[in-house]
Each structure stands twice: as structure tokens, then as C-alpha cells.
Tab-separated table of C-alpha atoms in Angstrom:
chain	number	residue	atom	x	y	z
A	72	UNK	CA	34.022	-19.571	40.770
A	73	UNK	CA	32.015	-16.464	41.538
A	74	UNK	CA	29.307	-17.400	44.053
A	75	UNK	CA	26.364	-15.240	45.022
A	76	UNK	CA	23.626	-16.192	47.478
A	77	UNK	CA	20.166	-14.846	46.624
A	78	UNK	CA	18.147	-14.669	49.814
A	79	UNK	CA	14.697	-13.288	50.582
A	80	UNK	CA	13.769	-12.489	54.169
A	81	UNK	CA	10.057	-12.342	53.399
A	82	UNK	CA	9.899	-16.044	52.512
A	83	UNK	CA	13.143	-17.049	54.294
A	84	UNK	CA	14.438	-18.961	51.304
A	85	UNK	CA	17.673	-18.770	49.362
A	86	UNK	CA	19.526	-20.220	46.396
A	87	UNK	CA	23.000	-19.870	44.915
A	88	UNK	CA	23.976	-18.324	41.595
A	89	UNK	CA	27.443	-19.418	40.501
A	90	UNK	CA	29.440	-18.146	37.534
A	91	UNK	CA	31.446	-21.209	36.557
A	92	UNK	CA	34.921	-20.823	34.973
A	93	UNK	CA	33.531	-22.487	31.838
A	94	UNK	CA	31.249	-19.474	31.305
A	95	UNK	CA	28.049	-21.239	32.428
A	96	UNK	CA	25.804	-19.748	35.113
A	97	UNK	CA	24.665	-22.394	37.604
A	98	UNK	CA	21.631	-21.781	39.834
A	99	UNK	CA	21.313	-24.203	42.762
A	100	UNK	CA	18.212	-24.278	44.964
A	101	UNK	CA	18.440	-27.061	47.580
A	102	UNK	CA	15.005	-27.726	49.096
A	103	UNK	CA	15.005	-29.442	52.499
A	104	UNK	CA	12.587	-32.298	53.054
A	105	UNK	CA	12.180	-33.123	49.362
A	106	UNK	CA	13.044	-36.483	47.804
A	107	UNK	CA	12.947	-35.460	44.123
A	108	UNK	CA	15.105	-33.189	41.978
A	109	UNK	CA	14.429	-31.170	38.840
A	110	UNK	CA	17.177	-29.882	36.547
A	111	UNK	CA	17.160	-27.755	33.401
A	112	UNK	CA	20.085	-27.049	31.086
A	113	UNK	CA	18.852	-24.154	28.963
A	114	UNK	CA	20.000	-21.778	26.259
A	115	UNK	CA	18.769	-18.228	25.755
A	116	UNK	CA	17.709	-19.244	22.274
A	117	UNK	CA	14.182	-19.458	20.933
A	118	UNK	CA	12.186	-19.170	17.752
A	119	UNK	CA	12.454	-15.351	17.730
A	120	UNK	CA	16.262	-15.465	17.470
A	121	UNK	CA	16.556	-15.554	13.694
A	122	UNK	CA	18.843	-12.518	13.227
A	123	UNK	CA	22.073	-12.233	15.194
A	124	UNK	CA	25.787	-11.542	15.126
A	125	UNK	CA	28.843	-12.352	17.220
A	126	UNK	CA	32.255	-10.734	17.433
A	127	UNK	CA	33.322	-13.254	14.768
A	128	UNK	CA	30.743	-11.916	12.267
A	129	UNK	CA	31.232	-8.825	10.132
A	130	UNK	CA	27.464	-8.324	9.793
A	131	UNK	CA	24.176	-9.692	11.073
A	132	UNK	CA	23.201	-13.218	10.031
A	133	UNK	CA	19.601	-14.302	9.342
A	134	UNK	CA	18.715	-18.004	9.503
A	135	UNK	CA	15.522	-19.902	8.553
A	136	UNK	CA	12.548	-19.793	10.904
A	137	UNK	CA	12.129	-22.880	13.052
A	138	UNK	CA	15.819	-23.714	13.347
A	139	UNK	CA	15.887	-23.450	17.181
A	140	UNK	CA	13.129	-26.076	17.410
A	141	UNK	CA	14.887	-28.206	14.774
A	142	UNK	CA	18.121	-28.064	16.763
A	143	UNK	CA	16.321	-29.193	19.906
A	144	UNK	CA	15.021	-32.277	18.054
A	145	UNK	CA	18.449	-33.198	16.735
A	146	UNK	CA	20.410	-32.688	19.937
A	147	UNK	CA	18.809	-35.680	21.650
A	148	UNK	CA	20.634	-37.949	19.177
A	149	UNK	CA	24.347	-38.705	18.996
A	150	UNK	CA	26.469	-41.289	17.239
A	151	UNK	CA	25.779	-44.014	19.801
A	152	UNK	CA	22.182	-43.661	21.007
A	153	UNK	CA	19.236	-41.460	21.877
A	154	UNK	CA	19.552	-39.524	25.154
A	155	UNK	CA	16.030	-40.630	26.125
A	156	UNK	CA	17.328	-44.213	26.251
A	157	UNK	CA	20.064	-43.227	28.683
A	158	UNK	CA	17.604	-41.479	30.998
A	159	UNK	CA	15.224	-44.450	30.804
A	160	UNK	CA	17.933	-46.698	32.265
A	161	UNK	CA	18.256	-44.474	35.345
A	162	UNK	CA	14.490	-44.149	35.860
A	163	UNK	CA	14.469	-40.389	35.212
A	164	UNK	CA	11.772	-38.521	33.321
A	165	UNK	CA	13.417	-36.431	30.603
A	166	UNK	CA	12.105	-33.899	28.127
A	167	UNK	CA	12.959	-30.766	26.190
A	168	UNK	CA	11.107	-27.758	24.822
A	169	UNK	CA	11.637	-24.776	22.583
A	170	UNK	CA	9.655	-21.616	23.273
A	171	UNK	CA	9.742	-18.191	21.671
A	172	UNK	CA	12.826	-17.112	23.612
A	173	UNK	CA	14.499	-20.170	25.148
A	174	UNK	CA	15.345	-23.856	24.648
A	175	UNK	CA	15.615	-26.182	27.647
A	176	UNK	CA	16.621	-29.788	28.233
A	177	UNK	CA	15.443	-31.243	31.519
A	178	UNK	CA	14.955	-34.239	33.749
A	179	UNK	CA	13.283	-35.051	37.044
A	180	UNK	CA	14.287	-37.930	39.292
A	181	UNK	CA	14.132	-39.288	42.832
A	182	UNK	CA	17.322	-41.349	42.559
A	183	UNK	CA	20.673	-41.390	40.708
A	184	UNK	CA	20.741	-37.597	40.395
A	185	UNK	CA	24.484	-37.381	39.751
A	186	UNK	CA	24.268	-39.966	36.973
A	187	UNK	CA	21.362	-38.124	35.364
A	188	UNK	CA	23.188	-34.805	35.567
A	189	UNK	CA	26.168	-36.337	33.777
A	190	UNK	CA	23.872	-37.528	30.981
A	191	UNK	CA	22.287	-34.083	30.671
A	192	UNK	CA	25.543	-32.144	30.552
A	193	UNK	CA	27.158	-34.641	28.187
A	194	UNK	CA	24.594	-34.939	25.408
A	195	UNK	CA	23.791	-31.211	25.243
A	196	UNK	CA	27.492	-30.501	24.747
A	197	UNK	CA	28.031	-33.227	22.125
A	198	UNK	CA	26.058	-32.425	18.948
A	199	UNK	CA	26.153	-34.898	16.096
A	200	UNK	CA	24.499	-33.844	12.838
A	201	UNK	CA	24.796	-35.750	9.566
A	202	UNK	CA	23.274	-35.035	6.169
A	203	UNK	CA	21.167	-38.191	6.470
A	204	UNK	CA	19.816	-37.498	9.973
A	205	UNK	CA	19.039	-33.867	9.122
A	206	UNK	CA	17.103	-34.899	6.007
A	207	UNK	CA	15.174	-37.505	8.005
A	208	UNK	CA	14.249	-34.960	10.667
A	209	UNK	CA	12.903	-32.539	8.041
A	210	UNK	CA	10.195	-35.029	7.178
A	211	UNK	CA	9.286	-35.586	10.826
A	212	UNK	CA	9.072	-31.872	11.655
A	213	UNK	CA	7.168	-31.123	8.432
A	214	UNK	CA	4.521	-33.647	9.510
A	215	UNK	CA	4.355	-31.994	12.933
A	216	UNK	CA	3.880	-28.561	11.341
A	217	UNK	CA	1.107	-29.858	9.064
A	218	UNK	CA	-0.631	-31.506	12.009
A	219	UNK	CA	-0.837	-28.190	13.854
A	220	UNK	CA	-2.198	-26.446	10.757
A	221	UNK	CA	-5.518	-28.192	11.438
A	222	UNK	CA	-5.538	-27.684	15.214
A	223	UNK	CA	-8.163	-24.981	16.050
A	224	UNK	CA	-6.623	-24.029	19.411
A	225	UNK	CA	-3.149	-23.697	17.903
A	226	UNK	CA	-4.257	-21.786	14.833
A	227	UNK	CA	-6.483	-19.300	16.657
A	228	UNK	CA	-3.451	-18.313	18.744
A	229	UNK	CA	-0.888	-17.958	15.959
A	230	UNK	CA	-3.369	-16.293	13.615
A	231	UNK	CA	-3.820	-13.743	16.377
A	232	UNK	CA	-0.075	-13.140	16.640
A	233	UNK	CA	0.110	-12.618	12.881
A	234	UNK	CA	-2.657	-10.025	13.173
A	235	UNK	CA	-0.912	-8.384	16.133
A	236	UNK	CA	2.633	-8.074	14.767
A	237	UNK	CA	3.940	-6.779	11.448
A	238	UNK	CA	7.549	-8.014	11.590
A	239	UNK	CA	8.361	-9.461	15.000
A	240	UNK	CA	9.344	-13.150	14.533
A	241	UNK	CA	7.035	-14.147	17.389
A	242	UNK	CA	4.293	-14.111	14.716
A	243	UNK	CA	5.801	-17.267	13.157
A	244	UNK	CA	5.090	-20.747	14.519
A	245	UNK	CA	7.861	-21.978	16.822
A	246	UNK	CA	8.428	-24.929	14.483
A	247	UNK	CA	8.738	-22.636	11.468
A	248	UNK	CA	7.090	-23.490	8.158
A	249	UNK	CA	7.512	-26.407	5.785
A	250	UNK	CA	9.298	-24.036	3.405
A	251	UNK	CA	11.644	-22.572	6.044
A	252	UNK	CA	12.799	-25.893	7.510
A	253	UNK	CA	13.551	-27.169	4.000
A	254	UNK	CA	16.434	-24.651	3.974
A	255	UNK	CA	18.076	-26.131	7.076
A	256	UNK	CA	21.201	-28.263	6.686
A	257	UNK	CA	23.838	-29.584	9.069
A	258	UNK	CA	26.124	-26.572	8.490
A	259	UNK	CA	23.386	-24.180	9.632
A	260	UNK	CA	22.644	-26.367	12.660
A	261	UNK	CA	26.303	-26.380	13.695
A	262	UNK	CA	26.468	-22.618	13.122
A	263	UNK	CA	23.491	-21.937	15.400
A	264	UNK	CA	24.667	-24.489	17.947
A	265	UNK	CA	28.099	-22.864	18.189
A	266	UNK	CA	26.509	-19.421	18.525
A	267	UNK	CA	23.668	-20.015	20.966
A	268	UNK	CA	24.799	-23.107	22.886
A	269	UNK	CA	27.884	-21.238	24.027
A	270	UNK	CA	27.986	-21.754	27.807
A	271	UNK	CA	28.056	-17.983	28.324
A	272	UNK	CA	24.543	-17.944	26.820
A	273	UNK	CA	23.201	-20.806	28.964
A	274	UNK	CA	22.107	-21.629	32.498
A	275	UNK	CA	21.913	-24.797	34.581
A	276	UNK	CA	19.044	-24.572	37.084
A	277	UNK	CA	18.531	-27.276	39.727
A	278	UNK	CA	15.996	-27.466	42.568
A	279	UNK	CA	15.147	-30.151	45.093
A	280	UNK	CA	17.232	-32.840	46.776
A	281	UNK	CA	20.899	-32.848	45.734
A	282	UNK	CA	24.406	-32.356	47.073
A	283	UNK	CA	25.894	-29.006	46.054
A	284	UNK	CA	29.531	-30.093	46.239
A	285	UNK	CA	28.988	-33.259	44.186
A	286	UNK	CA	27.013	-31.232	41.643
A	287	UNK	CA	29.849	-28.740	41.227
A	288	UNK	CA	32.394	-31.564	40.947
A	289	UNK	CA	30.430	-32.961	37.989
A	290	UNK	CA	30.248	-29.506	36.427
A	291	UNK	CA	34.000	-29.029	36.843
A	292	UNK	CA	34.637	-32.331	35.118
A	293	UNK	CA	32.153	-32.120	32.242
A	294	UNK	CA	31.715	-28.475	31.301
A	295	UNK	CA	33.794	-27.481	28.307
A	296	UNK	CA	34.963	-23.848	28.575
A	297	UNK	CA	33.949	-21.600	25.698
A	298	UNK	CA	34.960	-18.013	24.927
A	299	UNK	CA	32.253	-15.371	25.160
A	300	UNK	CA	31.319	-14.533	21.549
A	301	UNK	CA	29.617	-11.234	22.346
A	302	UNK	CA	26.326	-12.591	20.989
A	303	UNK	CA	23.744	-9.992	19.971
A	304	UNK	CA	20.299	-11.077	18.763
A	305	UNK	CA	18.125	-8.340	17.260
A	306	UNK	CA	14.519	-7.896	16.187
A	307	UNK	CA	13.176	-5.869	13.270
A	308	UNK	CA	11.629	-2.504	14.095
A	309	UNK	CA	8.017	-3.157	15.013
A	310	UNK	CA	5.301	-0.514	14.554
A	311	UNK	CA	3.327	0.347	17.674
A	312	UNK	CA	0.018	-0.310	15.907
A	313	UNK	CA	-1.488	-3.730	15.267
A	314	UNK	CA	-1.205	-5.190	11.775
A	315	UNK	CA	-4.782	-6.416	11.213
A	316	UNK	CA	-7.963	-5.838	13.186
A	317	UNK	CA	-9.520	-9.238	12.519
A	318	UNK	CA	-8.541	-12.594	11.048
A	319	UNK	CA	-10.977	-15.485	10.523
A	320	UNK	CA	-10.342	-19.107	9.592
A	321	UNK	CA	-12.721	-22.063	9.270
A	322	UNK	CA	-11.732	-25.383	10.861
A	323	UNK	CA	-13.470	-28.324	12.443
A	324	UNK	CA	-14.753	-27.289	15.884
A	325	UNK	CA	-18.061	-27.309	17.771
A	326	UNK	CA	-18.379	-23.534	18.164
A	327	UNK	CA	-16.266	-20.455	17.407
A	328	UNK	CA	-12.958	-19.964	19.233
A	329	UNK	CA	-11.347	-16.574	19.733
A	330	UNK	CA	-8.060	-14.993	20.795
A	331	UNK	CA	-8.024	-11.258	21.525
A	332	UNK	CA	-4.760	-9.317	21.896
A	333	UNK	CA	-4.054	-5.776	23.117
A	334	UNK	CA	-0.678	-4.557	21.899
A	335	UNK	CA	1.789	-2.802	24.191
A	336	UNK	CA	5.475	-1.916	23.695
A	337	UNK	CA	8.052	-4.525	24.655
A	338	UNK	CA	9.740	-4.129	28.041
A	339	UNK	CA	12.928	-5.643	29.422
A	340	UNK	CA	14.560	-6.570	32.705
A	341	UNK	CA	12.959	-5.561	36.000
A	342	UNK	CA	10.500	-3.231	34.280
A	343	UNK	CA	9.175	-6.130	32.193
A	344	UNK	CA	8.538	-8.112	35.373
A	345	UNK	CA	6.750	-5.167	37.006
A	346	UNK	CA	4.559	-4.663	33.950
A	347	UNK	CA	3.833	-8.376	33.713
A	348	UNK	CA	2.563	-8.521	37.288
A	349	UNK	CA	0.692	-5.221	37.089
A	350	UNK	CA	-1.194	-6.083	33.924
A	351	UNK	CA	-1.947	-9.606	35.126
A	352	UNK	CA	-3.620	-8.153	38.197
A	353	UNK	CA	-5.410	-5.477	36.154
A	354	UNK	CA	-6.815	-7.881	33.547
A	355	UNK	CA	-7.836	-10.383	36.209
A	356	UNK	CA	-9.547	-7.646	38.235
A	357	UNK	CA	-11.509	-6.206	35.303
A	358	UNK	CA	-12.188	-9.330	33.236
A	359	UNK	CA	-11.333	-12.366	35.381
A	360	UNK	CA	-13.618	-14.996	36.867
A	361	UNK	CA	-14.372	-13.002	40.007
A	362	UNK	CA	-15.296	-9.848	38.068
A	363	UNK	CA	-18.738	-8.392	37.308
A	364	UNK	CA	-17.796	-8.514	33.611
A	365	UNK	CA	-17.306	-12.278	33.705
A	366	UNK	CA	-20.552	-12.891	35.594
A	367	UNK	CA	-22.595	-10.840	33.139
A	368	UNK	CA	-21.034	-12.295	29.999
A	369	UNK	CA	-21.342	-15.829	31.356
A	370	UNK	CA	-24.985	-15.395	32.412
A	371	UNK	CA	-25.819	-13.830	29.043
A	372	UNK	CA	-24.315	-16.850	27.301
A	373	UNK	CA	-21.513	-15.038	25.448
A	374	UNK	CA	-18.613	-16.845	27.128
A	375	UNK	CA	-18.043	-20.130	28.964
A	376	UNK	CA	-15.983	-21.154	31.963
A	377	UNK	CA	-12.924	-21.732	29.770
A	378	UNK	CA	-12.576	-17.958	29.274
A	379	UNK	CA	-9.017	-16.867	30.191
A	380	UNK	CA	-7.189	-13.556	30.466
A	381	UNK	CA	-3.583	-12.621	31.135
A	382	UNK	CA	-0.298	-11.336	29.752
A	383	UNK	CA	1.642	-12.775	26.810
A	384	UNK	CA	5.208	-11.535	26.978
A	385	UNK	CA	8.816	-12.416	26.279
A	386	UNK	CA	11.987	-11.034	24.812
A	387	UNK	CA	10.861	-8.370	22.330
A	388	UNK	CA	7.067	-8.656	22.737
A	389	UNK	CA	4.322	-7.783	25.233
A	390	UNK	CA	0.523	-7.916	25.018
A	391	UNK	CA	-2.621	-8.621	27.012
A	392	UNK	CA	-4.884	-11.445	25.888
A	393	UNK	CA	-8.320	-12.952	26.345
A	394	UNK	CA	-9.310	-16.292	24.847
A	395	UNK	CA	-12.130	-18.796	24.916
A	396	UNK	CA	-15.141	-19.891	22.918
A	397	UNK	CA	-18.291	-17.948	22.110
A	398	UNK	CA	-21.271	-17.960	19.780
A	399	UNK	CA	-20.470	-14.281	19.126
A	400	UNK	CA	-16.716	-13.534	19.474
A	401	UNK	CA	-17.101	-10.019	18.049
A	402	UNK	CA	-19.594	-9.191	20.798
A	403	UNK	CA	-17.051	-10.373	23.390
A	404	UNK	CA	-14.348	-8.259	21.730
A	405	UNK	CA	-16.516	-5.147	21.906
A	406	UNK	CA	-17.497	-5.763	25.520
A	407	UNK	CA	-13.885	-6.271	26.609
A	408	UNK	CA	-12.809	-3.004	24.992
A	409	UNK	CA	-15.772	-1.264	26.655
A	410	UNK	CA	-14.807	-2.757	30.038
A	411	UNK	CA	-11.246	-1.431	29.753
A	412	UNK	CA	-12.498	1.977	28.654
A	413	UNK	CA	-14.985	2.164	31.517
A	414	UNK	CA	-12.306	1.159	34.042
A	415	UNK	CA	-10.031	3.946	32.756
A	416	UNK	CA	-12.780	6.569	32.925
A	417	UNK	CA	-14.559	5.486	36.105
A	418	UNK	CA	-11.783	3.522	37.871
A	419	UNK	CA	-12.331	-0.041	39.093
A	420	UNK	CA	-12.853	-1.750	42.427
A	421	UNK	CA	-9.938	-1.296	44.805
A	422	UNK	CA	-11.300	-4.114	46.955
A	423	UNK	CA	-11.376	-6.485	43.985
A	424	UNK	CA	-7.862	-5.364	43.039
A	425	UNK	CA	-6.582	-6.262	46.517
A	426	UNK	CA	-8.350	-9.633	46.424
A	427	UNK	CA	-6.721	-10.500	43.087
A	428	UNK	CA	-3.310	-9.241	44.240
A	429	UNK	CA	-3.450	-11.423	47.363
A	430	UNK	CA	-4.597	-14.414	45.325
A	431	UNK	CA	-1.660	-14.051	42.917
A	432	UNK	CA	0.717	-13.535	45.850
A	433	UNK	CA	-0.495	-16.799	47.357
A	434	UNK	CA	0.015	-18.624	44.058
A	435	UNK	CA	3.566	-17.301	43.826
A	436	UNK	CA	4.311	-18.465	47.365
A	437	UNK	CA	2.954	-21.930	46.605
A	438	UNK	CA	5.322	-22.288	43.651
A	439	UNK	CA	8.174	-22.574	46.143
A	440	UNK	CA	6.763	-25.955	47.202
A	441	UNK	CA	7.252	-27.480	43.732
A	442	UNK	CA	10.743	-28.503	42.606
A	443	UNK	CA	9.805	-28.243	38.923
A	444	UNK	CA	8.217	-24.799	39.261
A	445	UNK	CA	11.077	-23.528	41.423
A	446	UNK	CA	13.789	-24.675	38.982
A	447	UNK	CA	11.881	-23.347	35.972
A	448	UNK	CA	11.172	-20.009	37.653
A	449	UNK	CA	14.832	-19.592	38.595
A	450	UNK	CA	15.792	-20.235	34.955
A	451	UNK	CA	13.219	-17.745	33.645
A	452	UNK	CA	14.265	-15.104	36.155
A	453	UNK	CA	17.931	-15.447	35.211
A	454	UNK	CA	17.247	-15.103	31.486
A	455	UNK	CA	15.250	-11.930	32.157
A	456	UNK	CA	17.909	-10.414	34.392
A	457	UNK	CA	15.977	-10.882	37.646
A	458	UNK	CA	15.916	-13.316	40.546
A	459	UNK	CA	13.295	-15.794	41.721
A	460	UNK	CA	12.064	-13.645	44.601
A	461	UNK	CA	11.577	-10.410	42.632
A	462	UNK	CA	8.132	-11.574	41.522
A	463	UNK	CA	7.029	-12.091	45.125
A	464	UNK	CA	8.441	-8.750	46.263
A	465	UNK	CA	6.809	-6.809	43.424
A	466	UNK	CA	3.427	-8.454	44.031
A	467	UNK	CA	3.659	-7.729	47.760
A	468	UNK	CA	4.355	-4.024	47.172
A	469	UNK	CA	2.155	-3.166	44.172
A	470	UNK	CA	-0.543	-0.607	44.952
A	471	UNK	CA	-3.920	0.235	43.505
A	472	UNK	CA	-2.505	3.523	42.182
A	473	UNK	CA	0.192	1.582	40.291
A	474	UNK	CA	-2.544	-0.428	38.593
A	475	UNK	CA	-4.585	2.673	37.720
A	476	UNK	CA	-1.521	4.247	36.107
A	477	UNK	CA	-0.766	1.067	34.138
A	478	UNK	CA	-4.304	1.007	32.791
A	479	UNK	CA	-3.985	4.563	31.442
A	480	UNK	CA	-1.060	3.350	29.292
A	481	UNK	CA	-3.305	0.803	27.552
A	482	UNK	CA	-4.947	1.754	24.264
A	483	UNK	CA	-7.996	-0.493	24.123
A	484	UNK	CA	-8.415	0.233	20.404
A	485	UNK	CA	-4.929	-1.034	19.541
A	486	UNK	CA	-6.254	-4.573	19.589
A	487	UNK	CA	-7.060	-7.466	17.270
A	488	UNK	CA	-9.168	-10.607	17.293
A	489	UNK	CA	-8.527	-14.022	15.794
A	490	UNK	CA	-11.572	-16.237	15.229
A	491	UNK	CA	-11.876	-19.901	14.272
A	492	UNK	CA	-15.335	-20.614	12.927
A	493	UNK	CA	-16.762	-24.129	12.540
A	494	UNK	CA	-16.186	-25.433	9.007
């Protein structure tokens, strides 16, 4: 095994990153004084990964949208039982999720960790798809998709992504569409499983109370070595400009909802992390709940306390967002663009910038006290080519001048708004 200790002197914490002979990367973060443990077994495979090739393919392959989410549903079942039933017997809390760029299977427990880890590693590595079970799942997922079609909060977000992006698959619902999932069969599921659930494309991230040696013994016994397939997932060329300025839909809600996006180019690796932190601080400083903008808009009755701002990013996409509810979403859109423009021309408060930076730094430090947040953050960092402590280091060192420069790279007119109006 190749072992590497990631240590940070600023916070005096460390964790191990191990390249297992099977091809899997294992991240182990023992946390002294804790009685619980959180583990994730995750693949670098999300809803955006619809076009890919391996060294076994002569050309790129495109699969139906929603197949990553579909695969997550099916993997919890095998020939004998449902994995949830196995975890229930040990007293663990288990779950799974598919996002735009990853799929993770997880559990948390305060006892029988080794037994739970064996369950996790076993069922994720033992897919069982039949024609009958695949057909049954299509009906279940189709109902789930239809349910979200009438959800105002869900639709205002995805309508916004469809206005923001021309071709990037992030514009499609994670679950796909009723039409796309109808094209999925067991052969396609096995094809995507073999491609993306290759251990060289996965990570096991554990934080909390556990024995490192016993954990590695279980991994040695249960991990099934797989050859590296040279996986390459690609995205269609995406224009720099937004697709549509405004999209409006009517659904049942008490007052209009809005999602506003400002489009920026996609970043990767360490640069993506730097940009994520920079723009989070910038948007929070200019528009956040301690800003003059927020006070004025709230007092004038244009926004409410559920107004949020931040960065929406991932593999192949990056944007700033603002969302909430308002009697006049278009007014809010105009005022936000004006606030960004004014900040670029006249600068913004350095004192407020420092206050926001310190607040975010404190939040990042507090995440180290949560086993679930620590394990999840280690997983995310690995998939993005960083380590857990990079976020803390970047936030500690970012300057006001860095933020001013980042703001000049933002085109406040390259933006769109999604509105849900009461039916």
C-alpha cells in the first residue's frame, strides 16, 4: 500500500490517504474522543457523466440521462435482500445519494463499525440487475420524477440551470426524464457499473472512532482488484454566454420564487477551490445578510429572510446564485446586478470583507468537529484533487485585493433568472 499522511499545522489535525492494491483510494480520519463513525464509499460518477470512453472503447459512448441515479437505486438490492435491512440489524443509519458529479453510499454508527463496513463494501461490489427488477424500478423513478415536476423549489432551480446552460448536462434533472429512463435496461446498468464503479474511480472515506488496522484488514479481504480502464468523461463545448435571460413557470405557491444565476467558466483542481472560496466571500460581502444591500431590500419588502447567495459549482460548471421569494423578482434581479456593478466601479467594504472571511473561516474550523462533515469533506476534496485542509488554508490567506480582482472577472450581465409564479 502507498500511504500518505496529510497534516495541517494550523489546525494540528491529520488523516491518512492510502492507495490500496485493489486500486481504491482509502481516506482515514481517526477523531479522538468521538464515539460515532461515518463512512462513505463513493464513485466519481454523477448525472453529468453521460458521455465517456475507456481504453476498451474505440469511441465515446453516450448513455441516457438519469442512469447514475437509477444505478444508485438498484445497487441497494441483491439476490438475497435489501442492504437497508442488513444495516437495520446492526443499528446503523444508512443512505445513499447521487449528485451532479458523484454517487455515494454511506452509514453512520456508534457500534459494530467493522460489521457495517463489511456490509458497505460487499453490497456496492455485488450488483444484481434483472429485467424484472429494472422494469419495476422504472415505474418507481418515473413517479419520483413526476412528483418533482410540481415542486416549486425544485423547478425554479432546474429551470434556472436550463436557462443558464446550452449543452452542459448539469441542466438536466439528476433523475433524468421519464423518456430517458425508459431507455435504461440491465445491460446499460452493468456497462455503467463496470465503467464507473471501478475501484480506481472510487474512494472510501471514514471519520470518527475506528481502528485503522482492523479497517485495512477488512479492505484487504473484501476489495476486489480491478484494472484501471483509463476512464475519460467529457462534456459538450459550452458557450460562455447564458442560454436564456428569463424563464417563468406557474405552479402552486404563496408568492413568487426566484433563482438568479451569474455564469462563469468552469474551473478545476486547486483553482476551482480558490475561486469557490473567493466568490463565496465576495457574494456574501456584497449581497449577504450582513450587507447594506440585504438591509435595504429587506426593509423595502422586496426580499425575505430566506434570501440566500453563494456559489454553485462542480465538475464542468461554475456560477454564482441568489435565490428566495419576492413580490417582484425582476426588481431583485436588477438590484443585484446594480450592486455587483457598483462594487466593481466603487469597490466594496474591506472591513465587511474581513468580517465575512473570518466568519467563513470559523465555519470551516467547526466542520472538523463533525464526523459526517469531516468524512464528506475529505471525499469531496479527493474527487477535486485537493485535501481537506486546503479550504482552511486558502480562506486564511485570501486578501481583499484577491476578492477585488475576482469581482472584475464577473460579467453581471451574463446572468439569468428563473421565476415560479403562483398559479
